[in-house]
XYZ file of N, CA and C in Angstrom:
570
model
N 0.813 -1.189 0.000
C 0.000 0.000 0.000
C 0.860 1.257 0.000
N 1.910 1.273 0.824
C 2.800 2.408 0.895
C 3.518 2.608 -0.442
N 3.946 1.498 -1.083
C 4.639 1.585 -2.364
C 3.743 2.265 -3.412
N 2.480 1.876 -3.480
C 1.552 2.477 -4.434
C 1.410 3.979 -4.179
N 1.298 4.396 -2.938
C 1.157 5.814 -2.592
C 2.384 6.600 -3.007
N 3.567 6.055 -2.787
C 4.800 6.748 -3.138
C 4.924 6.875 -4.650
N 4.533 5.845 -5.386
C 4.605 5.898 -6.835
C 3.617 6.899 -7.426
N 2.546 7.183 -6.728
C 1.545 8.127 -7.224
C 1.935 9.581 -6.961
N 2.901 9.822 -6.084
C 3.296 11.189 -5.752
C 3.757 12.009 -6.960
N 4.620 11.456 -7.846
C 5.023 12.268 -9.002
C 3.839 12.670 -9.879
N 2.883 11.772 -10.077
C 1.693 12.104 -10.862
C 0.887 13.205 -10.189
N 0.717 13.108 -8.884
C -0.008 14.139 -8.141
C 0.713 15.473 -8.235
N 2.018 15.483 -8.081
C 2.797 16.715 -8.161
C 2.690 17.340 -9.549
N 2.761 16.505 -10.604
C 2.666 17.005 -11.970
C 1.291 17.612 -12.241
N 0.221 16.921 -11.826
C -1.130 17.434 -12.092
C -1.389 18.707 -11.293
N -0.905 18.798 -10.061
C -1.070 20.014 -9.271
C -0.313 21.160 -9.925
N 0.884 20.895 -10.413
C 1.685 21.904 -11.102
C 0.980 22.385 -12.365
N 0.390 21.469 -13.117
C -0.336 21.818 -14.333
C -1.530 22.706 -14.018
N -2.293 22.360 -13.002
C -3.442 23.177 -12.613
C -3.016 24.566 -12.179
N -1.928 24.678 -11.463
C -1.447 25.976 -10.997
C -1.051 26.864 -12.169
N -0.591 26.273 -13.263
C -0.152 27.060 -14.411
C -1.315 27.580 -15.250
N -2.496 27.033 -15.109
C -3.605 27.429 -15.969
C -4.238 28.743 -15.544
N -4.090 29.171 -14.303
C -4.661 30.440 -13.850
C -3.658 31.553 -14.048
N -4.129 32.649 -14.581
C -3.273 33.815 -14.739
C -2.868 34.328 -13.364
N -1.621 34.810 -13.215
C -1.157 35.244 -11.898
C -1.958 36.415 -11.331
N -2.525 37.265 -12.207
C -3.281 38.419 -11.716
C -4.787 38.164 -11.673
N -5.194 36.910 -11.862
C -6.620 36.572 -11.869
C -7.220 36.750 -10.477
N -8.451 37.257 -10.428
C -9.125 37.350 -9.131
C -9.303 35.967 -8.528
N -9.445 35.893 -7.222
C -9.635 34.575 -6.611
C -10.908 33.922 -7.134
N -10.875 32.598 -7.205
C -12.059 31.862 -7.648
C -13.142 32.067 -6.602
N -14.325 32.345 -7.054
C -15.415 32.564 -6.116
C -16.747 32.627 -6.819
N -17.778 32.566 -6.038
C -19.151 32.596 -6.519
C -19.510 34.016 -6.948
N -20.209 34.124 -8.066
C -20.756 35.401 -8.514
C -22.269 35.261 -8.425
N -22.903 35.926 -7.465
C -24.347 35.766 -7.273
C -25.160 36.226 -8.479
N -26.361 35.717 -8.581
C -27.288 36.112 -9.637
C -27.448 37.633 -9.631
N -27.346 38.222 -10.812
C -27.511 39.661 -10.947
C -26.302 40.477 -10.536
N -25.271 39.845 -9.995
C -24.078 40.563 -9.540
C -22.999 40.535 -10.618
N -22.083 41.475 -10.521
C -20.952 41.595 -11.418
C -19.704 41.031 -10.740
N -18.828 40.389 -11.500
C -17.601 39.788 -10.951
C -16.761 40.794 -10.184
N -16.790 42.061 -10.635
C -15.991 43.112 -10.011
C -16.824 44.040 -9.133
N -18.108 43.710 -8.952
C -18.977 44.539 -8.131
C -19.370 45.853 -8.785
N -19.298 45.929 -10.117
C -19.619 47.160 -10.851
C -21.074 47.170 -11.308
N -21.597 48.363 -11.583
C -22.890 48.544 -12.253
C -22.560 48.907 -13.686
N -23.046 48.134 -14.636
C -22.709 48.348 -16.044
C -23.987 48.422 -16.877
N -23.900 49.162 -17.978
C -24.980 49.209 -18.962
C -24.350 49.100 -20.336
N -24.787 48.136 -21.112
C -24.327 47.970 -22.487
C -25.571 47.849 -23.347
N -25.672 48.704 -24.353
C -26.861 48.678 -25.183
C -28.087 48.995 -24.334
N -29.123 48.202 -24.455
C -30.348 48.438 -23.686
C -30.394 47.556 -22.447
N -29.253 47.024 -22.054
C -29.209 46.028 -20.994
C -28.392 46.478 -19.800
N -28.808 46.029 -18.618
C -27.923 46.059 -17.460
C -27.018 44.852 -17.640
N -25.726 45.034 -17.477
C -24.760 43.991 -17.800
C -23.913 43.639 -16.599
N -23.703 42.359 -16.389
C -22.835 41.867 -15.316
C -21.777 40.975 -15.929
N -20.511 41.279 -15.669
C -19.435 40.392 -16.091
C -19.412 39.223 -15.115
N -19.402 38.008 -15.628
C -19.432 36.801 -14.792
C -18.087 36.081 -14.747
N -17.445 35.919 -15.904
C -16.126 35.298 -15.993
C -15.253 36.249 -16.798
N -14.153 36.697 -16.211
C -13.265 37.652 -16.863
C -12.232 36.925 -17.720
N -11.784 37.586 -18.757
C -10.818 36.999 -19.684
C -9.539 36.558 -18.988
N -9.071 37.352 -18.013
C -7.806 36.995 -17.357
C -7.953 35.789 -16.432
N -9.176 35.396 -16.134
C -9.402 34.209 -15.307
C -9.247 32.917 -16.118
N -9.291 33.051 -17.453
C -9.252 31.858 -18.312
C -8.082 31.897 -19.288
N -7.141 32.782 -19.044
C -6.019 32.909 -19.973
C -6.474 33.374 -21.343
N -7.598 34.107 -21.405
C -8.123 34.617 -22.670
C -8.984 33.640 -23.441
N -9.278 32.489 -22.856
C -10.063 31.480 -23.568
C -11.569 31.723 -23.525
N -12.046 32.462 -22.521
C -13.488 32.604 -22.334
C -13.798 33.925 -21.635
N -14.879 34.580 -22.064
C -15.441 35.752 -21.389
C -16.947 35.528 -21.323
N -17.547 35.685 -20.136
C -18.981 35.453 -19.953
C -19.592 36.665 -19.281
N -20.746 37.081 -19.810
C -21.494 38.179 -19.189
C -22.978 37.860 -19.210
N -23.703 38.517 -18.318
C -25.156 38.373 -18.258
C -25.780 39.708 -18.628
N -26.758 39.663 -19.510
C -27.512 40.854 -19.903
C -28.903 40.729 -19.285
N -29.333 41.771 -18.580
C -30.684 41.803 -18.013
C -31.478 42.859 -18.763
N -32.643 42.447 -19.260
C -33.447 43.330 -20.109
C -34.818 43.576 -19.521
N -35.261 44.821 -19.609
C -36.639 45.181 -19.287
C -37.299 45.859 -20.485
N -36.494 46.299 -21.456
C -36.997 46.896 -22.701
C -36.754 45.927 -23.842
N -37.677 45.893 -24.767
C -37.528 45.020 -25.930
C -36.457 45.579 -26.866
N -35.784 44.656 -27.563
C -34.777 45.047 -28.537
C -33.435 44.429 -28.242
N -32.455 44.807 -29.068
C -31.104 44.276 -28.928
C -30.158 44.961 -29.881
N -28.950 44.427 -30.011
C -27.920 45.072 -30.826
C -28.164 44.913 -32.321
N -27.459 45.719 -33.085
C -27.483 45.621 -34.544
C -26.877 44.302 -34.995
N -27.216 43.913 -36.209
C -26.603 42.721 -36.797
C -25.109 42.999 -36.966
N -24.326 42.032 -36.575
C -22.873 42.171 -36.636
C -22.261 40.786 -36.731
N -20.963 40.736 -36.911
C -20.287 39.447 -36.867
C -18.954 39.610 -36.164
N -18.507 38.517 -35.611
C -17.202 38.439 -34.955
C -16.297 37.652 -35.890
N -15.128 38.205 -36.169
C -14.185 37.501 -37.035
C -13.428 36.404 -36.292
N -13.330 36.521 -34.948
C -12.439 35.629 -34.210
C -13.059 34.901 -33.020
N -14.332 35.134 -32.716
C -14.950 34.528 -31.536
C -16.260 33.838 -31.894
N -16.515 32.715 -31.236
C -17.838 32.106 -31.257
C -18.601 32.727 -30.095
N -19.919 32.888 -30.260
C -20.744 33.518 -29.227
C -21.916 32.589 -28.896
N -22.030 32.235 -27.620
C -23.109 31.358 -27.168
C -24.140 32.188 -26.418
N -25.407 32.023 -26.788
C -26.523 32.703 -26.127
C -27.294 31.667 -25.322
N -27.434 31.884 -24.011
C -28.136 30.957 -23.122
C -29.143 31.760 -22.307
N -30.428 31.457 -22.487
C -31.486 32.215 -21.810
C -31.694 31.698 -20.391
N -31.630 32.619 -19.443
C -31.886 32.302 -18.043
C -33.337 32.595 -17.672
N -33.880 33.660 -18.277
C -35.238 34.101 -17.942
C -35.784 34.910 -19.111
N -37.071 34.800 -19.391
C -37.699 35.601 -20.434
C -37.638 34.943 -21.801
N -37.954 35.744 -22.825
C -37.986 35.254 -24.200
C -37.102 36.122 -25.087
N -36.344 35.461 -25.957
C -35.433 36.147 -26.866
C -35.598 35.590 -28.271
N -35.345 36.437 -29.242
C -35.266 36.040 -30.640
C -33.808 36.228 -31.045
N -33.181 35.171 -31.543
C -31.787 35.238 -31.961
C -31.722 34.867 -33.439
N -31.094 35.728 -34.221
C -30.861 35.472 -35.639
C -29.403 35.109 -35.837
N -29.163 33.953 -36.423
C -27.815 33.527 -36.781
C -27.860 33.255 -38.279
N -27.212 34.097 -39.068
C -27.337 33.981 -40.521
C -28.796 34.177 -40.906
N -29.370 33.222 -41.638
C -30.777 33.296 -42.057
C -31.719 32.558 -41.116
N -31.205 32.025 -40.013
C -32.017 31.222 -39.104
C -32.444 32.027 -37.882
N -33.763 32.054 -37.635
C -34.306 32.709 -36.440
C -34.662 31.644 -35.416
N -34.211 31.852 -34.189
C -34.505 30.923 -33.105
C -35.194 31.662 -31.976
N -36.364 31.156 -31.566
C -37.067 31.687 -30.398
C -36.552 30.923 -29.190
N -36.024 31.631 -28.209
C -35.421 30.983 -27.047
C -36.135 31.383 -25.769
N -36.368 30.389 -24.905
C -36.914 30.604 -23.573
C -35.939 30.069 -22.544
N -36.291 30.127 -21.268
C -35.385 29.685 -20.209
C -34.835 28.286 -20.455
N -33.509 28.184 -20.374
C -32.825 26.910 -20.572
C -32.413 26.638 -22.007
N -32.899 27.445 -22.969
C -32.540 27.268 -24.372
C -31.243 28.004 -24.679
N -30.493 27.475 -25.652
C -29.280 28.159 -26.083
C -29.084 27.951 -27.577
N -28.257 28.822 -28.157
C -27.889 28.701 -29.561
C -26.493 29.290 -29.718
N -25.706 28.681 -30.608
C -24.350 29.132 -30.870
C -24.329 30.021 -32.096
N -23.656 31.148 -31.968
C -23.385 32.036 -33.093
C -21.931 31.859 -33.498
N -21.653 31.049 -34.526
C -20.259 30.810 -34.912
C -19.596 32.073 -35.468
N -18.295 32.185 -35.250
C -17.545 33.318 -35.798
C -17.734 33.377 -37.311
N -17.740 34.591 -37.838
C -17.880 34.786 -39.275
C -19.299 34.741 -39.794
N -20.285 34.465 -38.934
C -21.692 34.414 -39.352
C -22.411 35.626 -38.741
N -23.063 36.462 -39.574
C -23.795 37.612 -39.025
C -24.883 37.153 -38.055
N -25.072 37.935 -37.006
C -26.084 37.581 -36.013
C -26.566 38.813 -35.263
N -27.700 38.647 -34.605
C -28.288 39.680 -33.746
C -29.226 38.965 -32.785
N -29.552 39.635 -31.690
C -30.535 39.092 -30.758
C -31.424 40.233 -30.294
N -32.603 39.870 -29.830
C -33.526 40.866 -29.279
C -34.307 40.238 -28.133
N -34.457 40.987 -27.071
C -35.360 40.587 -26.002
C -36.764 40.867 -26.508
N -37.642 39.872 -26.470
C -38.987 40.017 -27.019
C -40.069 39.708 -25.986
N -39.669 39.456 -24.750
C -40.622 39.062 -23.713
C -41.402 40.224 -23.136
N -42.421 39.885 -22.367
C -43.272 40.890 -21.733
C -42.907 41.122 -20.270
N -41.956 40.372 -19.758
C -41.515 40.546 -18.374
C -40.034 40.918 -18.411
N -39.272 40.449 -17.470
C -37.827 40.674 -17.454
C -37.128 39.544 -18.190
N -36.022 39.860 -18.837
C -35.222 38.850 -19.505
C -33.805 38.852 -18.975
N -33.207 37.671 -18.945
C -31.786 37.543 -18.569
C -31.133 36.574 -19.540
N -30.067 37.032 -20.161
C -29.380 36.280 -21.203
C -27.909 36.164 -20.827
N -27.397 34.937 -20.767
C -25.989 34.704 -20.521
C -25.301 34.595 -21.881
N -24.264 35.416 -22.087
C -23.544 35.427 -23.363
C -22.090 35.073 -23.088
N -21.595 34.072 -23.818
C -20.209 33.610 -23.659
C -19.468 33.787 -24.971
N -18.229 34.251 -24.886
C -17.366 34.419 -26.050
C -16.153 33.502 -25.897
N -15.902 32.674 -26.922
C -14.743 31.788 -26.875
C -14.078 31.762 -28.251
N -12.776 31.999 -28.323
C -11.971 32.527 -27.234
C -12.395 33.954 -26.906
N -11.981 34.436 -25.758
C -12.382 35.762 -25.300
C -11.799 36.866 -26.174
N -10.567 36.689 -26.612
C -9.864 37.707 -27.404
C -10.066 39.085 -26.782
N -10.636 40.024 -27.543
C -10.770 41.403 -27.074
C -12.192 41.757 -26.634
N -13.059 40.764 -26.436
C -14.462 41.075 -26.160
C -14.654 41.837 -24.847
N -14.007 41.419 -23.793
C -14.132 42.147 -22.527
C -13.634 43.576 -22.701
N -12.502 43.745 -23.374
C -11.957 45.082 -23.619
C -12.928 45.922 -24.452
N -13.619 45.301 -25.404
C -14.609 46.012 -26.218
C -15.709 46.603 -25.353
N -16.270 45.791 -24.456
C -17.358 46.291 -23.610
C -16.861 47.351 -22.633
N -15.647 47.217 -22.154
C -15.065 48.259 -21.288
C -14.844 49.555 -22.066
N -14.406 49.440 -23.311
C -14.186 50.610 -24.166
C -15.496 51.351 -24.428
N -16.551 50.602 -24.683
C -17.866 51.245 -24.907
C -18.264 52.064 -23.688
N -18.077 51.508 -22.510
C -18.393 52.239 -21.288
C -17.528 53.491 -21.167
N -16.229 53.344 -21.404
C -15.288 54.462 -21.262
C -15.590 55.588 -22.248
N -16.025 55.243 -23.465
C -16.339 56.259 -24.478
C -17.712 56.883 -24.267
N -18.480 56.303 -23.366
C -19.814 56.843 -23.122
C -20.750 56.665 -24.293
N -20.535 55.603 -25.090
C -21.438 55.346 -26.214
C -22.814 55.065 -25.637
N -23.791 55.794 -26.136
C -25.130 55.749 -25.560
C -25.722 54.353 -25.567
N -26.367 53.958 -24.460
C -27.074 52.680 -24.456
C -28.101 52.633 -25.588
N -28.191 51.498 -26.240
C -29.153 51.321 -27.330
C -28.604 51.698 -28.685
N -27.405 52.260 -28.742
C -26.804 52.640 -30.018
C -25.655 51.692 -30.330
N -25.844 50.879 -31.336
C -24.829 49.925 -31.755
C -24.474 50.216 -33.200
N -23.266 50.661 -33.444
C -22.740 50.836 -34.805
C -23.671 51.655 -35.683
N -24.254 52.684 -35.109
C -25.119 53.543 -35.894
C -24.405 54.821 -36.308
N -23.182 54.988 -35.841
C -22.366 56.125 -36.249
C -21.035 55.590 -36.771
N -20.294 56.439 -37.477
C -18.978 56.024 -37.966
C -18.054 55.688 -36.807
N -18.141 56.473 -35.719
C -17.301 56.215 -34.549
C -17.615 54.847 -33.963
N -18.896 54.538 -33.843
C -19.311 53.250 -33.292
C -18.843 52.100 -34.180
N -18.990 52.230 -35.490
C -18.543 51.187 -36.415
C -17.027 51.008 -36.317
N -16.300 52.118 -36.106
C -14.842 52.043 -35.959
C -14.471 51.273 -34.690
N -15.227 51.477 -33.619
C -14.966 50.743 -32.381
C -15.133 49.252 -32.640
N -16.175 48.863 -33.362
C -16.370 47.446 -33.693
C -15.161 46.898 -34.455
N -14.713 47.625 -35.480
C -13.568 47.170 -36.283
C -12.311 47.026 -35.432
N -12.108 47.978 -34.520
C -10.923 47.935 -33.653
C -10.873 46.654 -32.820
N -12.023 46.049 -32.579
C -12.089 44.862 -31.725
C -12.447 43.588 -32.489
N -12.232 43.594 -33.808
C -12.378 42.368 -34.588
C -13.803 42.016 -34.965
N -14.676 43.029 -35.022
C -16.066 42.778 -35.399
C -16.423 43.642 -36.604
N -17.596 43.386 -37.146
C -18.049 44.143 -38.303
C -19.543 44.392 -38.188
N -19.949 45.631 -38.429
C -21.360 45.976 -38.435
C -21.948 45.492 -39.748
N -23.099 44.792 -39.680
C -23.737 44.232 -40.866
C -25.019 44.970 -41.222
N -25.785 45.385 -40.224
C -27.046 46.059 -40.520
C -27.794 46.413 -39.252
N -29.026 46.855 -39.408
C -29.812 47.321 -38.262
C -30.207 46.171 -37.330
N -30.705 46.530 -36.140
C -31.193 45.500 -35.209
C -32.397 44.753 -35.782
N -32.781 43.687 -35.116
C -34.006 42.970 -35.473
C -35.163 43.946 -35.267
N -36.004 44.168 -36.279
C -37.069 45.168 -36.148
C -38.212 44.683 -35.229
N -38.866 45.634 -34.539
C -39.945 45.275 -33.613
C -41.058 44.450 -34.249
N -41.315 44.625 -35.534
C -42.382 43.832 -36.168
C -42.044 42.340 -36.204
N -40.772 41.987 -36.000
C -40.377 40.575 -35.951
C -40.459 39.987 -34.545
N -40.836 40.804 -33.563
C -40.827 40.358 -32.171
C -41.969 39.393 -31.833
N -42.919 39.219 -32.721
C -44.034 38.282 -32.474
C -43.856 37.051 -33.355
N -44.145 35.909 -32.767
C -44.075 34.671 -33.556
C -45.179 34.674 -34.591
N -44.868 34.171 -35.768
C -45.895 34.115 -36.830
C -46.332 32.710 -37.085
């Protein structure tokens, strides 16, 4: 029994060393982020949504960025595409319409859909109550920095790539504006 334990020590040491290397040295401590709370304790607004950062890019070595959007007004961002990130939409509460290319998906709590990089997409909150949407970007690349930049520039909530300055911000972060948001007349199922 003792021999087996001693032989397992190098494997244990190697796996512990590997795990220690996966976290960035400046990453915040691992911890619970409560519902509706932000990882950094900030109040954020992006577009027409209250936004909470859930998983920061530096916590995953740039592999993943996750945020929650809380909506009380119908609508969403303009059609756009990411050149370098896949985007996952996961509904926590409410109803959303997500367009990925030519495909429209109606999503309710527990539903998700992937927006692959290079495919134009948009989403809109279409529910009559509150909506909460978890959005994940993989790899994270510059997505967290993009949302921080929007806040720093004071780009008005609800305005996505409707000005040359806004479109330039998208380009600076590896995205492209494709067209207007999903129109309100599409918010009802047909």
